[in-house]
Amino acid sequence: MRRAWVVVTMFVFILSGCGLFGGEKATKEIDPPKDVTYIEDEKALQEKEAAEKEQATETVQRELYLIDKNGFVVPQTFALPKTNAAAKQVLEYLVENGPISELLPNGFRAVLPADTQVLSVNLKQDGTLVIDFSKEFANYRPEDEKRILQAITWTVTQFDNVKRVKIRMNGHDQNVMPVNGTPISDELSRDDGINIETNGVVDITNTHPVIVYFLAQDGKQTYYVPVTRRVPNSEQDELAAVVNELIKGPSYGSGLLSDFQADAKLLEAPKYEDGKVTLNFNEAIYGSAEKNVVSTHVLNCLVLSLTEQPGVESVAITVNGKAQLVDESGKPLSEPVTRPQNVNTGSF
């Protein structure tokens, strides 16, 4: 009996040493430090996680030039993750089966061949962006060759500090494109044009290019397409030439559309002052039987096309010299209309 009591006593002593009965050692391990506030720590952690999440999801609007169902190179605006390597990023979004796949609008496809890698981008002081692609860059359809050049050039020159483009493949300068042999100079720029039309041009040396925007449609989606037209060098007024090409409308069979009435015309030469162009039309500029209403698409095509001209920042419209006009939503057109920062965003 005495032996049993000794055993029990030793067992209790051992358990007490382990701290299971609230011994001193257990108290020191379990009790929190008296100078720590767990509520404050949890709040700080939550704020840190929220900041990291916000930074990870921060986006910026970028224009990507893609190919539509009619074969035109068209800007589409997307919200892309913010990055310090923006030029490299937009090029990676031009690659087929790349990150653009989940974002492509109906009727559009990516420009660069699948698996193409952007090995490097290097911006020189003169504004030339040197782009080095992997060997997969050469795996494109022959008919896409000029479209690829235009899409690359117009996508990266959306950045103000990029003026020209130079293309390399696996570290080697490309003087011609690898499939059809289209010459590539060191001066690829927007001056080379986009969606170039030469129909009906007999003597191209006596013409010069202007860019006009027409409409295209895929289902319920309407978007604006830039087209390079050739106009005679005898046309002295560049602004009037742009307006007249818009009124003339898109080429037959192109798949493009226009909201301009065929009998619309300027009653006098466009007036330019401090970045603003004022256009005075006849009443045929109205897009419906309702007087004083200018079609939204007519207005947008005028603004997009004219602001491609150097120095033009906004467009004002009058009819028979009067400015009491409204757009289709009923908004007065009392102030000049400026170019949107991005094209084909879904709202413009």
Tab-separated table of N, CA and C in Angstrom, residues 5-21:
chain	number	residue	atom	x	y	z
A	5	TRP	N	1.257	4.321	-2.923
A	5	TRP	CA	1.159	5.770	-2.636
A	5	TRP	C	2.368	6.510	-3.179
A	6	VAL	N	3.535	5.886	-3.082
A	6	VAL	CA	4.762	6.506	-3.600
A	6	VAL	C	4.688	6.655	-5.112
A	7	VAL	N	4.155	5.638	-5.752
A	7	VAL	CA	4.040	5.693	-7.220
A	7	VAL	C	3.129	6.828	-7.657
A	8	VAL	N	1.967	6.962	-6.993
A	8	VAL	CA	1.007	8.034	-7.318
A	8	VAL	C	1.652	9.396	-7.123
A	9	THR	N	2.388	9.541	-6.003
A	9	THR	CA	3.034	10.817	-5.688
A	9	THR	C	4.039	11.181	-6.761
A	10	MET	N	4.835	10.236	-7.223
A	10	MET	CA	5.825	10.497	-8.261
A	10	MET	C	5.150	10.871	-9.591
A	11	PHE	N	4.034	10.207	-9.876
A	11	PHE	CA	3.293	10.486	-11.115
A	11	PHE	C	2.772	11.919	-11.146
A	12	VAL	N	2.213	12.353	-10.001
A	12	VAL	CA	1.711	13.726	-9.889
A	12	VAL	C	2.846	14.712	-10.044
A	13	PHE	N	4.001	14.407	-9.452
A	13	PHE	CA	5.160	15.286	-9.512
A	13	PHE	C	5.648	15.458	-10.959
A	14	ILE	N	5.659	14.341	-11.681
A	14	ILE	CA	6.098	14.382	-13.080
A	14	ILE	C	5.157	15.237	-13.916
A	15	LEU	N	3.843	15.045	-13.744
A	15	LEU	CA	2.869	15.827	-14.489
A	15	LEU	C	2.981	17.309	-14.156
A	16	SER	N	3.210	17.617	-12.936
A	16	SER	CA	3.363	19.003	-12.515
A	16	SER	C	4.558	19.635	-13.175
A	17	GLY	N	5.640	18.870	-13.331
A	17	GLY	CA	6.832	19.376	-14.006
A	17	GLY	C	6.581	19.667	-15.458
A	18	CYS	N	5.700	18.894	-16.058
A	18	CYS	CA	5.369	19.116	-17.474
A	18	CYS	C	4.497	20.340	-17.664
A	19	GLY	N	3.932	20.863	-16.610
A	19	GLY	CA	3.141	22.078	-16.704
A	19	GLY	C	1.693	21.852	-17.011
A	20	LEU	N	1.238	20.644	-17.097
A	20	LEU	CA	-0.167	20.404	-17.432
A	20	LEU	C	-1.110	20.851	-16.324
A	21	PHE	N	-0.576	21.083	-15.169
A	21	PHE	CA	-1.405	21.553	-14.063
A	21	PHE	C	-1.174	23.046	-13.811
